[in-house]
Amino acid sequence: MDYAAARKVMVDSQVRVNDVTDRTLQAALMAVPRERYCTPGQAFAAYGEVEVEIAAGRRLMQVREVSKLIQALDARAGETALAIAGPYAAAVLAEMMISVTAQEAEAAVFDVVGPALADAGVASVVAPLTQPTGRDWDMIISEGAVAVRPTAWLAALRVGGRLAVVERPGPSGRAVLYVKGREGVSRRELFDAAPPLLAEMTPAPAFAL
């Protein structure tokens, strides 16, 4: 399979037509080998409009959605980013000259994507998704959905930092952008999306007596 040609078709048919106009982001999507961020047996599907399996229940976000999330972050060269359950997003941001750390709860995910992330210059950390590594990030992004507002992730941002994530309290969800200010956090809804929920970020159901 000609993956370079597949990347061009992907950007032309799934990215540009969905109002992703950032030229630097488009170039990064053309450069990053998406097929290296999914289980090898699914590499042929990496450029389709599907959520391809990585490992341990983790899946790649569809490129239409992840590219719109990244564009909303308004990334600037030299900034720092934490990609939580988002290895492909991490690689794209690294291609855009961002200093990126990828965090996963399951080492099995890095067994698949670790070599590609290392080649991209992305640091890898295995830690619970509820406990973001480090502090004072310029950006945090996730390719998985959360059921509720991720307050621990917001706390890990610097003032002026941005978080792009899909909030999915039910069958459907909305991509949102948070911006942390000195007096609080602003929230802006971006588009409809329904990637798989991150089990670690889903509260246990409460039962009333």
GROMACS .gro file of C-alpha atoms in nm:
model
  209
    1MET     CA    1   0.000   0.000   0.000
    2ASP     CA    2   0.124   0.348  -0.089
    3TYR     CA    3   0.088   0.518   0.250
    4ALA     CA    4   0.214   0.855   0.127
    5ALA     CA    5  -0.060   0.862  -0.136
    6ALA     CA    6  -0.313   0.750   0.126
    7ARG     CA    7  -0.210   1.040   0.349
    8LYS     CA    8  -0.269   1.289   0.068
    9VAL     CA    9  -0.614   1.145  -0.001
   10MET     CA   10  -0.691   1.156   0.372
   11VAL     CA   11  -0.595   1.523   0.404
   12ASP     CA   12  -0.782   1.619   0.086
   13SER     CA   13  -1.102   1.426   0.163
   14GLN     CA   14  -1.126   1.429   0.545
   15VAL     CA   15  -0.932   1.732   0.666
   16ARG     CA   16  -0.944   2.024   0.422
   17VAL     CA   17  -1.314   1.972   0.347
   18ASN     CA   18  -1.393   1.995   0.720
   19ASP     CA   19  -1.263   2.349   0.765
   20VAL     CA   20  -0.915   2.254   0.885
   21THR     CA   21  -0.731   2.538   0.712
   22ASP     CA   22  -0.409   2.561   0.915
   23ARG     CA   23  -0.132   2.500   0.659
   24THR     CA   24   0.122   2.394   0.922
   25LEU     CA   25  -0.123   2.139   1.059
   26GLN     CA   26  -0.203   2.009   0.711
   27ALA     CA   27   0.168   1.964   0.640
   28ALA     CA   28   0.213   1.776   0.968
   29LEU     CA   29  -0.074   1.542   0.884
   30MET     CA   30   0.089   1.476   0.548
   31ALA     CA   31   0.419   1.393   0.718
   32VAL     CA   32   0.316   1.171   1.013
   33PRO     CA   33   0.286   0.798   0.925
   34ARG     CA   34  -0.055   0.726   1.078
   35GLU     CA   35  -0.018   0.355   0.999
   36ARG     CA   36   0.250   0.331   1.269
   37TYR     CA   37   0.003   0.433   1.540
   38CYS     CA   38  -0.233   0.136   1.519
   39THR     CA   39  -0.200  -0.237   1.568
   40PRO     CA   40   0.003  -0.369   1.271
   41GLY     CA   41  -0.280  -0.588   1.148
   42GLN     CA   42  -0.499  -0.279   1.106
   43ALA     CA   43  -0.247  -0.057   0.926
   44PHE     CA   44  -0.447  -0.084   0.603
   45ALA     CA   45  -0.737   0.096   0.777
   46ALA     CA   46  -0.531   0.378   0.926
   47TYR     CA   47  -0.643   0.628   0.662
   48GLY     CA   48  -1.010   0.538   0.655
   49GLU     CA   49  -1.290   0.717   0.838
   50VAL     CA   50  -1.281   0.466   1.123
   51GLU     CA   51  -1.147   0.447   1.478
   52VAL     CA   52  -0.865   0.197   1.432
   53GLU     CA   53  -0.751  -0.022   1.721
   54ILE     CA   54  -0.415   0.044   1.885
   55ALA     CA   55  -0.404  -0.193   2.184
   56ALA     CA   56  -0.568  -0.258   2.523
   57GLY     CA   57  -0.900  -0.115   2.407
   58ARG     CA   58  -0.745   0.213   2.289
   59ARG     CA   59  -0.835   0.342   1.942
   60LEU     CA   60  -0.718   0.619   1.713
   61MET     CA   61  -0.956   0.912   1.687
   62GLN     CA   62  -1.082   0.974   1.334
   63VAL     CA   63  -0.852   1.221   1.161
   64ARG     CA   64  -1.134   1.465   1.089
   65GLU     CA   65  -1.193   1.501   1.463
   66VAL     CA   66  -0.835   1.501   1.588
   67SER     CA   67  -0.730   1.758   1.327
   68LYS     CA   68  -1.013   1.991   1.431
   69LEU     CA   69  -0.914   1.951   1.798
   70ILE     CA   70  -0.551   2.033   1.719
   71GLN     CA   71  -0.651   2.336   1.510
   72ALA     CA   72  -0.863   2.464   1.801
   73LEU     CA   73  -0.557   2.453   2.028
   74ASP     CA   74  -0.386   2.718   1.811
   75ALA     CA   75  -0.049   2.553   1.877
   76ARG     CA   76   0.262   2.767   1.852
   77ALA     CA   77   0.613   2.637   1.791
   78GLY     CA   78   0.808   2.598   2.114
   79GLU     CA   79   0.506   2.537   2.335
   80THR     CA   80   0.457   2.225   2.547
   81ALA     CA   81   0.179   1.968   2.518
   82LEU     CA   82   0.058   1.662   2.704
   83ALA     CA   83  -0.129   1.409   2.490
   84ILE     CA   84  -0.337   1.187   2.718
   85ALA     CA   85  -0.448   0.871   2.537
   86GLY     CA   86  -0.357   1.046   2.213
   87PRO     CA   87  -0.042   0.907   2.051
   88TYR     CA   88  -0.125   1.020   1.697
   89ALA     CA   89  -0.213   1.370   1.817
   90ALA     CA   90   0.120   1.371   2.002
   91ALA     CA   91   0.311   1.291   1.683
   92VAL     CA   92   0.128   1.555   1.479
   93LEU     CA   93   0.197   1.822   1.740
   94ALA     CA   94   0.563   1.719   1.755
   95GLU     CA   95   0.581   1.763   1.377
   96MET     CA   96   0.453   2.118   1.439
   97MET     CA   97   0.758   2.189   1.661
   98ILE     CA   98   0.578   2.138   1.992
   99SER     CA   99   0.754   1.969   2.286
  100VAL     CA  100   0.520   1.676   2.352
  101THR     CA  101   0.479   1.408   2.618
  102ALA     CA  102   0.240   1.118   2.555
  103GLN     CA  103   0.070   0.961   2.857
  104GLU     CA  104  -0.103   0.623   2.861
  105ALA     CA  105  -0.239   0.407   3.139
  106GLU     CA  106  -0.149   0.083   2.962
  107ALA     CA  107   0.207  -0.006   2.865
  108ALA     CA  108   0.062  -0.225   2.588
  109VAL     CA  109  -0.024   0.090   2.394
  110PHE     CA  110   0.339   0.199   2.393
  111ASP     CA  111   0.442  -0.152   2.285
  112VAL     CA  112   0.265  -0.063   1.957
  113VAL     CA  113   0.328   0.311   1.919
  114GLY     CA  114   0.644   0.358   2.127
  115PRO     CA  115   0.896   0.323   1.841
  116ALA     CA  116   0.707   0.573   1.624
  117LEU     CA  117   0.675   0.819   1.912
  118ALA     CA  118   1.048   0.788   1.985
  119ASP     CA  119   1.125   0.859   1.619
  120ALA     CA  120   0.900   1.167   1.644
  121GLY     CA  121   1.085   1.292   1.952
  122VAL     CA  122   0.787   1.242   2.185
  123ALA     CA  123   0.847   1.141   2.547
  124SER     CA  124   0.632   0.856   2.684
  125VAL     CA  125   0.489   0.817   3.034
  126VAL     CA  126   0.280   0.530   3.175
  127ALA     CA  127   0.053   0.663   3.449
  128PRO     CA  128  -0.318   0.665   3.539
  129LEU     CA  129  -0.513   0.894   3.307
  130THR     CA  130  -0.675   1.054   3.612
  131GLN     CA  131  -0.332   1.182   3.718
  132PRO     CA  132  -0.176   1.394   3.442
  133THR     CA  133   0.201   1.393   3.451
  134GLY     CA  134   0.374   1.727   3.504
  135ARG     CA  135   0.224   2.073   3.542
  136ASP     CA  136   0.200   2.408   3.365
  137TRP     CA  137   0.133   2.263   3.022
  138ASP     CA  138   0.052   2.501   2.737
  139MET     CA  139  -0.181   2.240   2.587
  140ILE     CA  140  -0.348   1.911   2.673
  141ILE     CA  141  -0.529   1.696   2.418
  142SER     CA  142  -0.693   1.354   2.420
  143GLU     CA  143  -0.816   1.126   2.143
  144GLY     CA  144  -1.058   0.958   2.384
  145ALA     CA  145  -1.381   1.101   2.523
  146VAL     CA  146  -1.450   1.184   2.886
  147ALA     CA  147  -1.788   1.158   3.054
  148VAL     CA  148  -1.743   1.459   3.282
  149ARG     CA  149  -1.531   1.773   3.298
  150PRO     CA  150  -1.168   1.659   3.352
  151THR     CA  151  -1.080   1.887   3.642
  152ALA     CA  152  -0.744   1.722   3.711
  153TRP     CA  153  -0.639   1.785   3.351
  154LEU     CA  154  -0.742   2.150   3.376
  155ALA     CA  155  -0.540   2.187   3.695
  156ALA     CA  156  -0.229   2.075   3.507
  157LEU     CA  157  -0.249   2.368   3.262
  158ARG     CA  158  -0.062   2.693   3.305
  159VAL     CA  159  -0.258   3.018   3.303
  160GLY     CA  160  -0.340   3.068   2.936
  161GLY     CA  161  -0.318   2.696   2.869
  162ARG     CA  162  -0.573   2.514   2.650
  163LEU     CA  163  -0.741   2.174   2.674
  164ALA     CA  164  -0.910   2.013   2.372
  165VAL     CA  165  -1.121   1.707   2.443
  166VAL     CA  166  -1.456   1.544   2.363
  167GLU     CA  167  -1.708   1.541   2.645
  168ARG     CA  168  -1.949   1.253   2.603
  169PRO     CA  169  -2.196   1.210   2.890
  170GLY     CA  170  -2.421   0.989   2.676
  171PRO     CA  171  -2.439   0.833   2.328
  172SER     CA  172  -2.338   1.160   2.161
  173GLY     CA  173  -2.070   1.408   2.256
  174ARG     CA  174  -1.928   1.753   2.187
  175ALA     CA  175  -1.568   1.852   2.131
  176VAL     CA  176  -1.482   2.142   2.361
  177LEU     CA  177  -1.196   2.383   2.413
  178TYR     CA  178  -1.111   2.498   2.764
  179VAL     CA  179  -0.884   2.798   2.826
  180LYS     CA  180  -0.745   2.850   3.176
  181GLY     CA  181  -0.747   3.208   3.303
  182ARG     CA  182  -0.630   3.366   3.626
  183GLU     CA  183  -0.986   3.382   3.759
  184GLY     CA  184  -1.123   3.056   3.621
  185VAL     CA  185  -1.170   2.847   3.309
  186SER     CA  186  -1.364   2.928   2.994
  187ARG     CA  187  -1.534   2.659   2.785
  188ARG     CA  188  -1.629   2.670   2.415
  189GLU     CA  189  -1.812   2.397   2.226
  190LEU     CA  190  -1.662   2.311   1.887
  191PHE     CA  191  -1.836   2.026   1.702
  192ASP     CA  192  -2.023   1.697   1.745
  193ALA     CA  193  -1.809   1.387   1.803
  194ALA     CA  194  -1.844   1.049   1.972
  195PRO     CA  195  -1.508   0.871   2.005
  196PRO     CA  196  -1.484   0.582   2.255
  197LEU     CA  197  -1.504   0.681   2.619
  198LEU     CA  198  -1.193   0.649   2.833
  199ALA     CA  199  -1.298   0.402   3.102
  200GLU     CA  200  -1.052   0.556   3.348
  201MET     CA  201  -1.225   0.894   3.310
  202THR     CA  202  -1.579   0.761   3.357
  203PRO     CA  203  -1.715   0.791   3.712
  204ALA     CA  204  -1.870   0.483   3.865
  205PRO     CA  205  -2.251   0.503   3.868
  206ALA     CA  206  -2.401   0.625   4.192
  207PHE     CA  207  -2.699   0.443   4.342
  208ALA     CA  208  -2.954   0.621   4.558
  209LEU     CA  209  -3.116   0.433   4.844
   0.00000   0.00000   0.00000
